[in-house]
Coordinates of C-alpha atoms and ligand atoms in Angstrom, one line a residue:
X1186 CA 0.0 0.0 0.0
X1187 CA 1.6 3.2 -0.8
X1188 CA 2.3 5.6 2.1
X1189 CA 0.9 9.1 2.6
X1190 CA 3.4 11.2 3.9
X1191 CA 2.0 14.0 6.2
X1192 CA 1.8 17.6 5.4
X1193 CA 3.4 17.8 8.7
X1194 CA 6.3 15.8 8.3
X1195 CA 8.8 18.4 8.0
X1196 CA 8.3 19.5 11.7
X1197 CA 8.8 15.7 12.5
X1198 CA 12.1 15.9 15.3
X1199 CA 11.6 19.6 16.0
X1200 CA 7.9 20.4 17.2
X1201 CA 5.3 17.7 18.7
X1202 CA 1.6 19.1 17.3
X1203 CA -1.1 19.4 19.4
X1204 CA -4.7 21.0 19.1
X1205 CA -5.5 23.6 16.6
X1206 CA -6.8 26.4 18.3
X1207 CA -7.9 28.5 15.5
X1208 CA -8.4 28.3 11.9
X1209 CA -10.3 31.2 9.8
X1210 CA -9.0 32.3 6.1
X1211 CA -6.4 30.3 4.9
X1212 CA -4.9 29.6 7.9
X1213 CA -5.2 27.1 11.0
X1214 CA -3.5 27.7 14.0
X1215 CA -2.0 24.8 16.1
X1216 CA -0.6 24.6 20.0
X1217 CA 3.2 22.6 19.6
X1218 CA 5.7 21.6 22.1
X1219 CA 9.2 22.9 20.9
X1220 CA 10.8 19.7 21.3
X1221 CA 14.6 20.8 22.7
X1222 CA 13.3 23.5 25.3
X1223 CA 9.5 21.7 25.7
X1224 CA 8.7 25.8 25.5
X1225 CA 5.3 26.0 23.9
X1226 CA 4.3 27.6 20.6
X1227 CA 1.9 28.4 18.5
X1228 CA 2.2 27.0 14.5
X1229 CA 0.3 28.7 11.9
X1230 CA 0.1 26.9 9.3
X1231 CA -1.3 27.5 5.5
X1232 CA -2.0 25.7 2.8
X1233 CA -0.1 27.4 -0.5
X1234 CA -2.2 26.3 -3.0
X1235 CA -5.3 28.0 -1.3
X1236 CA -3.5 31.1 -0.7
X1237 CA -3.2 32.0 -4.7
X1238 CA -2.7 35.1 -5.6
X1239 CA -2.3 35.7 -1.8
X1240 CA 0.6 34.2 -1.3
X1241 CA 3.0 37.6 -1.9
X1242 CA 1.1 39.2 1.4
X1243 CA 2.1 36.0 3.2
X1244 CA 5.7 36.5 2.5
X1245 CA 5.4 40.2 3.2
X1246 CA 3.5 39.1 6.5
X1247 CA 6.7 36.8 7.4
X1248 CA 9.1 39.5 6.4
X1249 CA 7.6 42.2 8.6
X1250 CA 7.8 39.6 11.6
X1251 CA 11.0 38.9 11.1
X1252 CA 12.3 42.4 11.3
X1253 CA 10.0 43.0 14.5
X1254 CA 11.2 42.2 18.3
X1255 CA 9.4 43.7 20.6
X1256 CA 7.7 42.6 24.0
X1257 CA 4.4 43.5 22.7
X1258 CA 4.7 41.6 19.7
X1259 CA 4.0 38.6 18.7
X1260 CA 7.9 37.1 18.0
X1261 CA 8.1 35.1 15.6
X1262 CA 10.5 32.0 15.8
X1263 CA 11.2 29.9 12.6
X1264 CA 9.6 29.6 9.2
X1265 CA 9.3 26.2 7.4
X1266 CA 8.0 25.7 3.5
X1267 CA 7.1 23.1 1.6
X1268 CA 5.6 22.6 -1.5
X1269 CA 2.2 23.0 -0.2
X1270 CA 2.7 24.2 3.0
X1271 CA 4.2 27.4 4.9
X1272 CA 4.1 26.7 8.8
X1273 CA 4.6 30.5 10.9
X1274 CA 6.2 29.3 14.3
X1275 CA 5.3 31.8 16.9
X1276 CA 5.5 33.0 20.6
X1277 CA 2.6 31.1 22.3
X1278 CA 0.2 33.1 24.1
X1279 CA -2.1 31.1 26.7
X1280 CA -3.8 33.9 27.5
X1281 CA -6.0 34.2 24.5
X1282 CA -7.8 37.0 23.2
X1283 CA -8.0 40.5 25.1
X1284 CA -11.4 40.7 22.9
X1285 CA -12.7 37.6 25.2
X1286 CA -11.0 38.9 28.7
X1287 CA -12.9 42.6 28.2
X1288 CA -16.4 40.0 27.3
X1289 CA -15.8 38.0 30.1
X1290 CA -15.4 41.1 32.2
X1291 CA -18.0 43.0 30.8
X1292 CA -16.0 46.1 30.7
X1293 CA -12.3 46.8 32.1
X1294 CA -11.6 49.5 35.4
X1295 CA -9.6 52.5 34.1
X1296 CA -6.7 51.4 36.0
X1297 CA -6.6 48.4 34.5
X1298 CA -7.2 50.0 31.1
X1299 CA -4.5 52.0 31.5
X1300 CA -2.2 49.0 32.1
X1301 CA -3.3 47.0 29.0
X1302 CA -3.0 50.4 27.0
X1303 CA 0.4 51.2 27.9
X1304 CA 1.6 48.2 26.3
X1305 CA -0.4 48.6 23.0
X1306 CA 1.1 51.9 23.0
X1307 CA 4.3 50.8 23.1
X1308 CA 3.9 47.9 20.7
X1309 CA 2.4 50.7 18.1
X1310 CA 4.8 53.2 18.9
X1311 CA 7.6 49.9 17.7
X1312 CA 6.0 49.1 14.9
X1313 CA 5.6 52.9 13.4
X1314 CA 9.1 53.7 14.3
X1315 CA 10.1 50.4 12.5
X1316 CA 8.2 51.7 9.2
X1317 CA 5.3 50.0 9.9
X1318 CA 1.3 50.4 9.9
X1319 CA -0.7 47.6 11.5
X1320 CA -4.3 48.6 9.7
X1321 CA -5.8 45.9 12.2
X1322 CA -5.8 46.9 15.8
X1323 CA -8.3 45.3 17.3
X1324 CA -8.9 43.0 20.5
X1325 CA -9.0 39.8 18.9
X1326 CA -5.6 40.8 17.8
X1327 CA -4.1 41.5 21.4
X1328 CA -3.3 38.1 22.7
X1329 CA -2.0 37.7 26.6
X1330 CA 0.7 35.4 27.7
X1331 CA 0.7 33.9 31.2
X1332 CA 2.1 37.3 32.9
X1333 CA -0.7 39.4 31.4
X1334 CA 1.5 41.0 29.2
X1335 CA 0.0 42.1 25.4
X1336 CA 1.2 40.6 22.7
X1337 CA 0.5 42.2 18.9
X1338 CA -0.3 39.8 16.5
X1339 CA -1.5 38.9 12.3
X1340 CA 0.4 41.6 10.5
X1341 CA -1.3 40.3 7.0
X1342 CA -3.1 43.6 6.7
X1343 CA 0.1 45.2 7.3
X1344 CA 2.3 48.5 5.1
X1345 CA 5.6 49.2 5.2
X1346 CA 5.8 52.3 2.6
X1347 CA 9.0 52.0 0.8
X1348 CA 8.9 56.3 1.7
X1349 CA 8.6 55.9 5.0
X1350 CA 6.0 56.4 7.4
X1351 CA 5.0 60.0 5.5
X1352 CA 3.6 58.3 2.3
X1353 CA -0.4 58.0 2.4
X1354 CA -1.8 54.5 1.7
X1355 CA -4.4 53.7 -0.7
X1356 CA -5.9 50.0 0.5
X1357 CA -8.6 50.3 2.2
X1358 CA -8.6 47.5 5.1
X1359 CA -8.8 45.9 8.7
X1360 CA -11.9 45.9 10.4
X1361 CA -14.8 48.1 9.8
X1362 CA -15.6 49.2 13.2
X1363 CA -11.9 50.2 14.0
X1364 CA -11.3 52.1 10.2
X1365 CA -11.2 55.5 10.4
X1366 CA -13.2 58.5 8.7
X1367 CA -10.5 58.6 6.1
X1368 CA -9.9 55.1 5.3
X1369 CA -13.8 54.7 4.7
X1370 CA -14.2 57.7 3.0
X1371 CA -11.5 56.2 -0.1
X1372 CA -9.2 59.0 0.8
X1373 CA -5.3 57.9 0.4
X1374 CA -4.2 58.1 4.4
X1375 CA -1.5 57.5 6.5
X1376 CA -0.8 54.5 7.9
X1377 CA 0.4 55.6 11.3
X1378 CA -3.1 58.2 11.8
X1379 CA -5.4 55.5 11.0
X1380 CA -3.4 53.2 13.4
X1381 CA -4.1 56.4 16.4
X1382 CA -7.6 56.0 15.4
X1383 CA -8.0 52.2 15.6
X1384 CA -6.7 52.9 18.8
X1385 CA -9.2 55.4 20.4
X1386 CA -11.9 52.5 19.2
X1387 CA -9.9 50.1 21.1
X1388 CA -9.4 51.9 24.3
X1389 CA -13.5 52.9 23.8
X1390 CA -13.7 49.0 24.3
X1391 CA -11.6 48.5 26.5
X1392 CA -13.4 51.0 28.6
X1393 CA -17.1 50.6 27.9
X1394 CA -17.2 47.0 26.7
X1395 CA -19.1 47.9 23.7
X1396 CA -17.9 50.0 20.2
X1397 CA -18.2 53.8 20.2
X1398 CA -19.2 53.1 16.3
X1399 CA -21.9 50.1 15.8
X1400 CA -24.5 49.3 13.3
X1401 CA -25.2 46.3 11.3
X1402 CA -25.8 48.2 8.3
X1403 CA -22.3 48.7 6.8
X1404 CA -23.3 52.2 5.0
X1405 CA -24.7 53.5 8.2
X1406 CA -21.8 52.4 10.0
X1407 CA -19.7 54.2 7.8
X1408 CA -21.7 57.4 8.2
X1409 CA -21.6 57.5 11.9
X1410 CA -17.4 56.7 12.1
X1411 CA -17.5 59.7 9.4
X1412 CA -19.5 62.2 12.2
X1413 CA -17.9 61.0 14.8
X1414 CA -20.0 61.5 16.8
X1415 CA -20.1 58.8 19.6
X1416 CA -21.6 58.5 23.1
X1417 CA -20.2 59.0 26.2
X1418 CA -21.5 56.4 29.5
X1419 CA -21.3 58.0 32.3
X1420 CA -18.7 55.8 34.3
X1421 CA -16.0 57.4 31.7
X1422 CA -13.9 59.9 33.3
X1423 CA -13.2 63.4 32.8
X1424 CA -9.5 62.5 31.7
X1425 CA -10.9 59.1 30.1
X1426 CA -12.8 61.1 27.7
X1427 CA -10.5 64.0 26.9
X1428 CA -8.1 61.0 25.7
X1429 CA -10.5 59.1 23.4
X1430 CA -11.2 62.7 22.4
X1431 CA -7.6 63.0 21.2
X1432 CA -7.1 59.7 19.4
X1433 CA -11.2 59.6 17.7
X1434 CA -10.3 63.1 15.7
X1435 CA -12.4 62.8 12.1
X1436 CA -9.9 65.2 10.6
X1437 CA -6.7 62.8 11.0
X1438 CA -4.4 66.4 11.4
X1439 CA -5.8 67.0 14.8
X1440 CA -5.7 63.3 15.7
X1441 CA -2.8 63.1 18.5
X1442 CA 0.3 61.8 16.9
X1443 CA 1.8 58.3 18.8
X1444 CA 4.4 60.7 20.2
X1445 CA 2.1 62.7 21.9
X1446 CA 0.0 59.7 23.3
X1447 CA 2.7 58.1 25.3
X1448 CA 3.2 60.9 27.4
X1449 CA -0.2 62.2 27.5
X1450 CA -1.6 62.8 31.3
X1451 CA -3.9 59.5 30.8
X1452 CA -1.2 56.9 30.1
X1453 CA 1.0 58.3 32.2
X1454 CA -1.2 58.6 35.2
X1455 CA 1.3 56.5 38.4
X1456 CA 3.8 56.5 36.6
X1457 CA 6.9 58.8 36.0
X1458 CA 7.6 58.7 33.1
X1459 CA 5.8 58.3 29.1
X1460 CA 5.5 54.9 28.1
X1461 CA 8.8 53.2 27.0
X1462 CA 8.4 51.7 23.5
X1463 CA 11.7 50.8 22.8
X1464 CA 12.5 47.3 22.7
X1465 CA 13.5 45.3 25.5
X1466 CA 15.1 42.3 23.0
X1467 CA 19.0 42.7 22.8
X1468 CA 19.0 44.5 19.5
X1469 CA 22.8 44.2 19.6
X1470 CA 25.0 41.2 19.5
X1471 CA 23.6 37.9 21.0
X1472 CA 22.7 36.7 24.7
X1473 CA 25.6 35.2 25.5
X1474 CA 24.4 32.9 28.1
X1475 CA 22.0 31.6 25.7
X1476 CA 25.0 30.6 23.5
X1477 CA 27.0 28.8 25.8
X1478 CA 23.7 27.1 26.3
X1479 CA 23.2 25.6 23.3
X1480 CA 27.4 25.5 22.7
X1481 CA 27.7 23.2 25.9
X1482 CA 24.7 21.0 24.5
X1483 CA 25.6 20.6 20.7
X1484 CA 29.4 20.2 22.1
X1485 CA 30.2 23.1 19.9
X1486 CA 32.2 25.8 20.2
X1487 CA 30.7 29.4 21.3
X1488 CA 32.4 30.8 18.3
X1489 CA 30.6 28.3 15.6
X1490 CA 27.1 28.7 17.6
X1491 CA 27.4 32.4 18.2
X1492 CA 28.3 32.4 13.8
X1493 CA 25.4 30.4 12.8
X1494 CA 22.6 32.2 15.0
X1495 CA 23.8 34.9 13.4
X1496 CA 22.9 34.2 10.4
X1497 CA 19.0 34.5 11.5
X1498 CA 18.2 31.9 9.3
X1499 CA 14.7 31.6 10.7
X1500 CA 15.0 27.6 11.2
X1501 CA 15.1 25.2 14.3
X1502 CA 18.7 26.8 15.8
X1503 CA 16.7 30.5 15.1
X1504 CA 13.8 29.3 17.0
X1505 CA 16.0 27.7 19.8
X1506 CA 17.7 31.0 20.3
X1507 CA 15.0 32.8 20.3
X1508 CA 12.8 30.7 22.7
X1509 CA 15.9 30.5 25.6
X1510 CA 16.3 33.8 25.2
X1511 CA 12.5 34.1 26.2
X1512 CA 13.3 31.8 29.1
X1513 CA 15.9 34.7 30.7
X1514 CA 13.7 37.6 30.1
X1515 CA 11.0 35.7 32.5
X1516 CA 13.9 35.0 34.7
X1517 CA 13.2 31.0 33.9
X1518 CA 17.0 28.9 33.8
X1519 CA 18.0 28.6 30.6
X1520 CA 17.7 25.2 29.8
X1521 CA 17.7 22.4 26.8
X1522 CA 16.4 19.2 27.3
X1523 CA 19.3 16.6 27.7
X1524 CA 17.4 13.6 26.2
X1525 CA 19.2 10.4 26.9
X1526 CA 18.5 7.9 23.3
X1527 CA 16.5 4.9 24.5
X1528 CA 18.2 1.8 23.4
X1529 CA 16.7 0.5 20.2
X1530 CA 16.2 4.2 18.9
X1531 CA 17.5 4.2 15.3
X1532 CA 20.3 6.7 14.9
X1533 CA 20.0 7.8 11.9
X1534 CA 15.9 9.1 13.3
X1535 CA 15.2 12.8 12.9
X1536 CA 15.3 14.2 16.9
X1537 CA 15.8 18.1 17.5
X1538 CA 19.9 17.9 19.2
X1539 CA 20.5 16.5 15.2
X1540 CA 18.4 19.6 13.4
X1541 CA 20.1 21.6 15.5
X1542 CA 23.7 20.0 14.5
X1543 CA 22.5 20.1 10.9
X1544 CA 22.4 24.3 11.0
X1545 CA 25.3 24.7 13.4
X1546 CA 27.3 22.3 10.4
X1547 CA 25.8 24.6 7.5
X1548 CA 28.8 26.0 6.1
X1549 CA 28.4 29.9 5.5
X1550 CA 30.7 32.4 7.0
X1551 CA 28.6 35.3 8.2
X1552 CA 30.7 38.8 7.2
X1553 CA 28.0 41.1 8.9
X1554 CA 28.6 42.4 12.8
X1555 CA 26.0 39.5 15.0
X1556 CA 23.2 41.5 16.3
X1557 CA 19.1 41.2 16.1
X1558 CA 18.3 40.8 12.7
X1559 CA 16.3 44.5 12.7
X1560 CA 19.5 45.7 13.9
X1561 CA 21.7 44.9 11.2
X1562 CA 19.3 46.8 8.8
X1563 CA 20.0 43.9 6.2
X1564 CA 17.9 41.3 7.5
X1565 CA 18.0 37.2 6.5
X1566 CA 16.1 36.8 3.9
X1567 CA 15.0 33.1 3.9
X1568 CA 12.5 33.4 1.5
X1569 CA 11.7 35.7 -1.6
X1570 CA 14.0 38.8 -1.4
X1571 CA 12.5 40.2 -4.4
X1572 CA 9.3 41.5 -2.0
X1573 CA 12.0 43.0 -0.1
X1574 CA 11.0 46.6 0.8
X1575 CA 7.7 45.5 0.3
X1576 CA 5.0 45.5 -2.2
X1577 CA 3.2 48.7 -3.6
X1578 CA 0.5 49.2 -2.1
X1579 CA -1.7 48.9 -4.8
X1580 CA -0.6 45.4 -5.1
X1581 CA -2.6 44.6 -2.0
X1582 CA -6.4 46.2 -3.0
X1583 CA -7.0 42.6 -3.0
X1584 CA -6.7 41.9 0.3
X1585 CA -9.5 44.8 0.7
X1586 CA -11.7 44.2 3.8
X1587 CA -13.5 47.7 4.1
X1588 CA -15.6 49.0 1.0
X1589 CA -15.6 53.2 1.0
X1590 CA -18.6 54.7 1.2
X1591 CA -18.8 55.5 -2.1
X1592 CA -18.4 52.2 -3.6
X1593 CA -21.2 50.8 -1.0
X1594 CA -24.4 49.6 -1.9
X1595 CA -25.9 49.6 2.0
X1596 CA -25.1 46.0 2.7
X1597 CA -26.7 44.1 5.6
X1598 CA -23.5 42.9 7.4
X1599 CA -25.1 40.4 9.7
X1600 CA -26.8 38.9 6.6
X1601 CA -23.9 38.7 4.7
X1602 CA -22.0 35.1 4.1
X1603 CA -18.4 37.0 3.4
X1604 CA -16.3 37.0 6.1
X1605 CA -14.6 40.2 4.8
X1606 CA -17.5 42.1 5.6
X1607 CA -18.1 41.2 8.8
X1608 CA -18.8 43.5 11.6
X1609 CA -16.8 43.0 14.9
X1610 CA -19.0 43.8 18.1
X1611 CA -17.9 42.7 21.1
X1612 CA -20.1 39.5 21.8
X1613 CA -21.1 37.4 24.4
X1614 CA -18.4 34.5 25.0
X1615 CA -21.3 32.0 25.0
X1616 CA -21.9 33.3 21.2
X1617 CA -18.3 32.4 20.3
X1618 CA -17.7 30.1 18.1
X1619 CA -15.5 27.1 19.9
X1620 CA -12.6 25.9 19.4
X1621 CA -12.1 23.7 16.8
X1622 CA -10.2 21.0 19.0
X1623 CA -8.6 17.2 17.6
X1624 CA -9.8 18.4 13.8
X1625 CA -6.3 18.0 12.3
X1626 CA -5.9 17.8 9.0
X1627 CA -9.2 18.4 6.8
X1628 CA -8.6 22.5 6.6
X1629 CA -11.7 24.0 8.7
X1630 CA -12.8 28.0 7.8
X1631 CA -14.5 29.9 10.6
X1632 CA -17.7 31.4 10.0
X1633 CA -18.4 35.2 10.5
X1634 CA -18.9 35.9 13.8
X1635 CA -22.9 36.1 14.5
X1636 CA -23.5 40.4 14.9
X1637 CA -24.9 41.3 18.2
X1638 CA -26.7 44.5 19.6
X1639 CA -23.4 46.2 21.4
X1640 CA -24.9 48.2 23.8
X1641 CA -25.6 45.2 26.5
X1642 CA -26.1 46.3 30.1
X1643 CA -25.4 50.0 29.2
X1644 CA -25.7 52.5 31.6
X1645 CA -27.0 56.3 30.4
X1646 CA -24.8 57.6 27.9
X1647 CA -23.9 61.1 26.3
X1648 CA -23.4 61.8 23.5
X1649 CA -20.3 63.5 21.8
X1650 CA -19.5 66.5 19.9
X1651 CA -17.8 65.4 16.7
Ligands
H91_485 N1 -7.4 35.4 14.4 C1 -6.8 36.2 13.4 O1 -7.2 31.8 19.8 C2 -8.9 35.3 14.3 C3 -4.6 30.7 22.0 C4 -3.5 31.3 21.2 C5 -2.2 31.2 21.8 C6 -1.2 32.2 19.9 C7 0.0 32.6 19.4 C8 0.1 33.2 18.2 C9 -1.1 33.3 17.4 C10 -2.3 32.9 18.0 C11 -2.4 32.3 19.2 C12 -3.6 31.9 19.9 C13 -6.8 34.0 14.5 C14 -1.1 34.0 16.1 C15 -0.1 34.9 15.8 C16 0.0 35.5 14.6 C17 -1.0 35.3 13.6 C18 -2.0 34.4 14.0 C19 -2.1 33.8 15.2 C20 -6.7 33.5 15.9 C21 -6.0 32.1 15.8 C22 -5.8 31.5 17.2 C23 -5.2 32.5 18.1 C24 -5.8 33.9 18.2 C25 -6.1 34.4 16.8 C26 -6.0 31.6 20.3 N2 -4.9 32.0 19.4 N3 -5.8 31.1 21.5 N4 -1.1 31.6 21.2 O2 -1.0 35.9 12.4 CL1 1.2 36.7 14.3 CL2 -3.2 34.1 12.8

């Protein structure tokens, strides 16, 4: 009988698979066991042939990632392709979805508010000053780990303007309750100003549990992010609402600029200082202690190790760098796994101490200074350099989620069957869709999420002055 080898073979010695614990697009989302440090990940895993003509946004998705290293962001750990497959491993956040904490809560305290919005400051703040635009905040895309710290994640609505941060963006996308007034309007925009914006509708959320923008009809949705005009329950404070005042700005030139936020009175309310938003990674050389580490287990010299992480090769020795490195910021030993071989065990089998021996043998002299990949400013490239600098933006209209106004023929969202036009309430956890647990391989798409009225147990409200 001829044998079917598994799509999955290829992280076979490195990763153990476990559940999927998301799947939606053209993507499924699995929990794995990094085999060497028995750290857990997160795999994302897609299916090329499915992907078509979006398979360039995918690559520009990895090559964002792999210039970002932040605390607030997602880090991403190794990337493996296949003829069919692409497999994203990522930090693992057990946590979940901040969208599902602020539900199960109801609504978040100010204080604690604040906390959660310090770090998605910070993670923004990163991201602009690394030349990019997120065009997704949202709570589903806020995951916590298991110290309640934010982590940013999908960056496949992301732009990196080869100008800079000061060239306006035509693509009009990301989520319509969180676009703002320019973005829906058709306008050309800037990346970092519709970011702010997204950001006023998230701390709204955060705050009052429900959107400051809501209706199920996409065209009147539109309209009201357009006036601006948005209500204000009473339980916000005075200083609450002079800050969503500053970030929900229809004309984007009076929005406050990221700059401005971290060190406005709001955020920095107990604190000294602004927010920090600089990186807490090592951007410069490598952890040393992490190298004598995996030196002492490989039996390898510090030299050869420290020369072939440096090469940021995004594979299995990348990912093992990356995850002890992980281990010391938590103030966890460093440690990899001495596993003794079982008798009988076949040596030439795949197990992770012989991937790793595989890249630390790869013979390629490094000529660059060893640092963080973002910090060298000429990045590895493991796959398709020529998307390097990024694509046009143009070239991603089709990854368009928000229609403008003026190409909108009022649609009733909740009626709708396309995902893309799905409106993003925040919804009762019992109306969640579970998680699709033990389905492995048949390739599962989540439906839209069912609309709900917003405005729950809402106390009186005021309304704004655009
Ligand atoms: N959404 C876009 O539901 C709808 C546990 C959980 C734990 C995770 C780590 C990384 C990612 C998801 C995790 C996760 C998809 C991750 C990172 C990036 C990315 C994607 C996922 C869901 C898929 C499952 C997710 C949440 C988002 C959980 N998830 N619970 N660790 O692009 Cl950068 Cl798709």
């Amino acid at each position: 009988m001829p044998q079917q080898v598994s799509p999955y073979a290829i992280l076979e010695g490195q990763y153990e698979l476990h559940e999927t614990i998301g799947s939606g697009g053209f993507a499924k989302v699995k929990v794995a066991t990094h085999i060497l440090s028995g750290e857990k990940v997160a795999v994302k895993i897609m299916d090329k042939r499915q992907l078509g003509d979006d398979l360039p946004r995918i690559y520009l998705e990895i090559e964002a990632m792999k210039q970002l290293s932040h605390q607030h962001v997602c880090k991403l750990y190794q990337v493996l392709e296949t003829e069919t497959k692409i497999f994203m491993v990522l930090e693992y956040c057990p946590g979940g979805e901040l969208f599902d904490y602020i539900v199960e809560r109801d609504r978040l305290e100010e204080d604690e508010a604040r906390l959660f919005f310090r770090q998605i400051a910070s993670a923004v703040a990163y991201i602009h000053s690394m030349g990019y635009a997120h065009r997704d905040l949202k709570p589903e895309n806020l995951l916590l780990d298991d110290d309640q710290q934010l982590k940013l994640i999908d960056f496949g609505l992301c732009a990196n303007p080869a100008g800079g941060m000061d060239q306006r963006l035509a693509t009009c996308c990301g989520s319509p309750a969180y676009a703002a007034p320019e973005l829906v309007s058709g306008h050309q925009y800037l990346g970092s100003e519709a970011d702010i914006w997204s950001m006023g509708v998230l701390l709204y959320a955060l705050l009052c549990g429900f959107l400051p923008f809501d209706d199920e009809n996409l065209g009147a949705l539109y309209r009201k992010i357009q006036a601006g005009v948005y209500e204000k329950p009473e339980w916000l404070s005075a200083g609450s609402r002079d800050f969503l005042h500053t970030m929900l700005q229809v004309d984007p030139k009076r929005r406050i600029t990221i700059t401005q936020l971290l060190n406005h009175p709001w955020i920095v309310l107990g604190q000294p200082h602004g927010v920090d938003a600089t990186s807490k990674y090592k951007t410069c050389g490598v952890d040393e202690d992490v190298i004598t580490e995996i030196a002492v287990h490989q039996g390898k010299s510090r030299v050869a190790v420290r020369q072939a992480v440096c090469r940021w090769s995004y594979d299995y020795l990348t990912a093992t760098y990356f995850l002890l490195v992980t281990q010391k910021m938590k103030g966890k030993p460093i440690r990899l796994i001495q596993k003794v071989t079982p008798l009988g065990e076949i040596p030439s089998q795949r197990t992770p101490a012989r991937c790793l021996m595989e890249q630390l043998n790869k013979e390629k002299p490094v000529d660059v200074p060893c640092g963080m990949p973002n910090s060298l400013g000429n990045s590895p490239r493991g796959l398709h350099t020529s998307l390097e600098g990024g694509l046009d933006d143009i070239d991603l209209l089709s990854i368009c989620k928000v229609t403008p106004i003026d190409q909108l023929v009022d649609k009733v969202v909740g009626k709708t069957t396309n995902p893309e036009l799905e409106l993003t309430p925040l919804v009762s956890p019992k109306k969640r869709r579970p998680p699709s647990v033990g389905d492995d391989d048949k390739e599962n798409f989540a439906q839209p999420r069912v609309p709900t009225p917003g405005h729950k147990s809402r106390k009186k409200a005021t309304p704004s002055t655009p």
